[in-house]
């Protein structure tokens, strides 16, 4: 996929989530020791750090809402930067109130408010909090909701709502936007 992405001029956030800490939403994660995960993480970074499609290293998804200790992410951040100081490191967050705890874990703070079917104002509120917490230190990106109808989301956002979330991100000064589609069959 990386080679095809490079051919098409697409840049990729290379996910190494499974090599850092436990799995998502209480999943056990990879069945290997932390030392083996660290060795594999280093191999991945060395293998792909010069790839033309690499935009950034994506190291974790919603650690603030999963109780994942910032120290684990900070160690991974330092390890990756030691091997590749030229690509930023990103994490998606969901709880602006915990932004300060994760200040030293990434270069790009992405947020996924996912407000639909509720009020879309959550997008602006969350972005304001992250912009305040990371002002002049981190790049803040938005991950607009482009899914629904499963788990706790009763429906997908409409095209109008997706545009609204996007405009809210632009008005808030985000430096990047990456839509998230949760499952097949979504728009």
CSV table of C-alpha atoms in Angstrom, one decimal:
chain,number,residue,atom,x,y,z
A,1,UNK,CA,0.0,0.0,0.0
A,2,UNK,CA,2.8,2.5,0.8
A,3,UNK,CA,4.4,2.0,-2.7
A,4,UNK,CA,1.0,2.6,-4.4
A,5,UNK,CA,0.4,5.6,-2.2
A,6,UNK,CA,3.7,7.1,-3.2
A,7,UNK,CA,2.9,6.5,-6.9
A,8,UNK,CA,-0.3,8.4,-6.4
A,9,UNK,CA,1.3,11.2,-4.4
A,10,UNK,CA,-0.6,10.3,-1.2
A,11,UNK,CA,1.1,10.7,2.1
A,12,UNK,CA,0.4,8.1,4.9
A,13,UNK,CA,0.3,8.3,8.7
A,14,UNK,CA,2.0,5.0,9.4
A,15,UNK,CA,0.2,3.2,12.3
A,16,UNK,CA,2.3,1.5,14.9
A,17,UNK,CA,-0.4,1.5,17.6
A,18,UNK,CA,-0.2,-2.2,18.2
A,19,UNK,CA,3.5,-2.0,19.1
A,20,UNK,CA,2.9,0.6,21.9
A,21,UNK,CA,1.1,-0.5,25.0
A,22,UNK,CA,-2.0,-2.6,25.0
A,23,UNK,CA,-4.7,-2.9,22.4
A,24,UNK,CA,-7.6,-0.6,21.8
A,25,UNK,CA,-10.8,-0.6,23.9
A,26,UNK,CA,-9.4,-3.1,26.4
A,27,UNK,CA,-8.1,-5.5,23.8
A,28,UNK,CA,-5.1,-7.4,24.9
A,29,UNK,CA,-3.0,-6.3,22.0
A,30,UNK,CA,-0.2,-8.2,20.4
A,31,UNK,CA,0.8,-11.4,22.3
A,32,UNK,CA,4.4,-10.6,22.7
A,33,UNK,CA,6.6,-9.1,25.4
A,34,UNK,CA,7.2,-5.3,25.7
A,35,UNK,CA,10.8,-5.9,24.7
A,36,UNK,CA,9.7,-7.7,21.5
A,37,UNK,CA,7.3,-5.0,20.7
A,38,UNK,CA,10.0,-2.4,21.1
A,39,UNK,CA,12.4,-4.3,18.9
A,40,UNK,CA,9.7,-4.6,16.2
A,41,UNK,CA,8.8,-0.9,16.6
A,42,UNK,CA,12.4,0.0,15.9
A,43,UNK,CA,12.5,-2.3,12.9
A,44,UNK,CA,9.4,-0.7,11.5
A,45,UNK,CA,10.7,2.8,11.9
A,46,UNK,CA,14.1,1.9,10.3
A,47,UNK,CA,12.4,0.1,7.5
A,48,UNK,CA,10.0,2.9,6.5
A,49,UNK,CA,11.6,6.2,7.7
A,50,UNK,CA,12.8,7.0,4.3
A,51,UNK,CA,9.7,5.9,2.3
A,52,UNK,CA,8.4,8.7,0.1
A,53,UNK,CA,4.8,8.1,1.2
A,54,UNK,CA,5.5,8.5,4.9
A,55,UNK,CA,3.8,11.6,6.4
A,56,UNK,CA,4.0,10.8,10.1
A,57,UNK,CA,4.0,8.0,12.6
A,58,UNK,CA,0.6,7.4,14.2
A,59,UNK,CA,1.3,5.9,17.6
A,60,UNK,CA,-2.0,5.7,19.5
A,61,UNK,CA,-5.8,6.1,19.4
A,62,UNK,CA,-7.6,7.7,22.3
A,63,UNK,CA,-5.1,6.9,25.0
A,64,UNK,CA,-6.7,9.6,27.2
A,65,UNK,CA,-10.1,7.7,27.2
A,66,UNK,CA,-8.5,4.3,27.6
A,67,UNK,CA,-6.5,5.0,30.7
A,68,UNK,CA,-3.2,4.5,28.9
A,69,UNK,CA,-0.4,6.1,30.8
A,70,UNK,CA,1.3,9.0,29.0
A,71,UNK,CA,4.7,7.6,30.1
A,72,UNK,CA,4.4,4.7,27.6
A,73,UNK,CA,3.6,7.0,24.8
A,74,UNK,CA,6.4,9.4,25.8
A,75,UNK,CA,8.9,6.6,25.7
A,76,UNK,CA,7.7,5.5,22.2
A,77,UNK,CA,7.8,9.1,21.1
A,78,UNK,CA,11.4,9.5,22.2
A,79,UNK,CA,12.4,6.1,20.6
A,80,UNK,CA,10.9,7.0,17.3
A,81,UNK,CA,12.3,10.5,17.2
A,82,UNK,CA,15.8,9.1,18.0
A,83,UNK,CA,15.5,6.8,14.9
A,84,UNK,CA,13.6,9.3,12.7
A,85,UNK,CA,13.8,13.0,13.7
A,86,UNK,CA,12.4,14.1,10.3
A,87,UNK,CA,8.8,12.8,10.6
A,88,UNK,CA,6.2,14.0,13.1
A,89,UNK,CA,4.4,11.7,15.5
A,90,UNK,CA,0.6,11.8,15.9
A,91,UNK,CA,-2.0,10.6,18.4
A,92,UNK,CA,-5.8,10.9,18.3
A,93,UNK,CA,-7.4,12.2,21.5
A,94,UNK,CA,-10.9,12.4,22.7
A,95,UNK,CA,-10.8,14.1,26.1
A,96,UNK,CA,-9.6,17.8,26.0
A,97,UNK,CA,-9.5,17.9,29.8
A,98,UNK,CA,-6.5,15.5,29.7
A,99,UNK,CA,-4.5,17.4,27.1
A,100,UNK,CA,-1.8,18.6,29.5
A,101,UNK,CA,-1.0,15.0,30.6
A,102,UNK,CA,-0.1,14.1,27.0
A,103,UNK,CA,1.9,17.2,26.1
A,104,UNK,CA,5.2,15.3,25.6
A,105,UNK,CA,3.8,12.4,23.6
A,106,UNK,CA,3.3,13.7,20.1
A,107,UNK,CA,3.9,16.5,17.6
A,108,UNK,CA,0.4,16.3,16.0
A,109,UNK,CA,-2.6,16.3,18.4
A,110,UNK,CA,-5.6,14.9,16.5
A,111,UNK,CA,-9.1,15.0,18.0
A,112,UNK,CA,-12.2,13.0,17.1
A,113,UNK,CA,-15.2,14.6,18.8
A,114,UNK,CA,-17.7,12.5,16.8
A,115,UNK,CA,-20.8,14.4,17.8
A,116,UNK,CA,-23.5,13.1,15.4
A,117,UNK,CA,-26.4,12.6,16.0
A,118,UNK,CA,-25.9,15.1,18.9
A,119,UNK,CA,-25.0,18.8,18.6
A,120,UNK,CA,-22.1,19.5,16.2
A,121,UNK,CA,-20.9,22.3,18.6
A,122,UNK,CA,-18.7,19.6,20.3
A,123,UNK,CA,-16.3,20.0,17.4
A,124,UNK,CA,-15.7,23.7,18.0
A,125,UNK,CA,-15.6,23.2,21.8
A,126,UNK,CA,-13.0,20.4,21.6
A,127,UNK,CA,-10.9,22.2,19.1
A,128,UNK,CA,-10.9,25.4,21.2
A,129,UNK,CA,-9.7,23.3,24.2
A,130,UNK,CA,-6.8,21.6,22.3
A,131,UNK,CA,-5.8,24.9,20.6
A,132,UNK,CA,-5.6,26.5,24.0
A,133,UNK,CA,-3.7,23.6,25.6
A,134,UNK,CA,-1.2,23.2,22.8
A,135,UNK,CA,-0.9,26.8,21.5
A,136,UNK,CA,2.4,27.3,19.7
A,137,UNK,CA,3.6,23.9,20.7
A,138,UNK,CA,1.7,21.3,18.7
A,139,UNK,CA,-0.2,21.0,15.4
A,140,UNK,CA,-3.9,20.4,16.1
A,141,UNK,CA,-5.8,18.3,13.5
A,142,UNK,CA,-9.5,17.3,13.2
A,143,UNK,CA,-10.8,13.8,12.6
A,144,UNK,CA,-14.4,14.5,11.5
A,145,UNK,CA,-16.9,11.7,11.9
A,146,UNK,CA,-17.8,10.1,8.6
A,147,UNK,CA,-19.5,7.0,10.0
A,148,UNK,CA,-22.4,6.0,12.2
A,149,UNK,CA,-25.2,3.4,12.6
A,150,UNK,CA,-23.1,1.1,14.7
A,151,UNK,CA,-21.9,1.0,18.3
A,152,UNK,CA,-23.3,4.1,20.1
A,153,UNK,CA,-23.8,6.2,17.0
A,154,UNK,CA,-27.4,5.9,15.8
A,155,UNK,CA,-26.8,7.2,12.3
A,156,UNK,CA,-24.2,8.6,9.9
A,157,UNK,CA,-23.7,12.3,9.6
A,158,UNK,CA,-25.4,13.8,6.6
A,159,UNK,CA,-23.3,15.4,3.9
A,160,UNK,CA,-24.3,18.8,5.3
A,161,UNK,CA,-23.1,17.8,8.8
A,162,UNK,CA,-19.8,16.5,7.4
A,163,UNK,CA,-19.3,19.9,5.7
A,164,UNK,CA,-20.2,21.7,8.9
A,165,UNK,CA,-17.6,19.7,10.9
A,166,UNK,CA,-15.0,20.4,8.3
A,167,UNK,CA,-15.8,24.2,8.3
A,168,UNK,CA,-15.7,24.2,12.1
A,169,UNK,CA,-12.2,22.7,11.8
A,170,UNK,CA,-11.0,25.3,9.3
A,171,UNK,CA,-12.5,28.2,11.3
A,172,UNK,CA,-10.7,26.8,14.4
A,173,UNK,CA,-7.4,26.9,12.6
A,174,UNK,CA,-6.7,23.1,12.4
A,175,UNK,CA,-3.6,22.3,10.4
A,176,UNK,CA,-4.9,19.0,9.0
A,177,UNK,CA,-8.2,17.1,8.5
A,178,UNK,CA,-8.5,13.3,8.3
A,179,UNK,CA,-12.0,11.9,8.0
A,180,UNK,CA,-12.7,8.6,9.8
A,181,UNK,CA,-15.0,6.0,8.3
A,182,UNK,CA,-15.6,3.3,10.9
A,183,UNK,CA,-17.0,0.4,8.8
A,184,UNK,CA,-17.9,-0.7,5.3
A,185,UNK,CA,-21.2,0.4,4.1
A,186,UNK,CA,-20.8,4.0,5.3
A,187,UNK,CA,-20.8,6.9,3.0
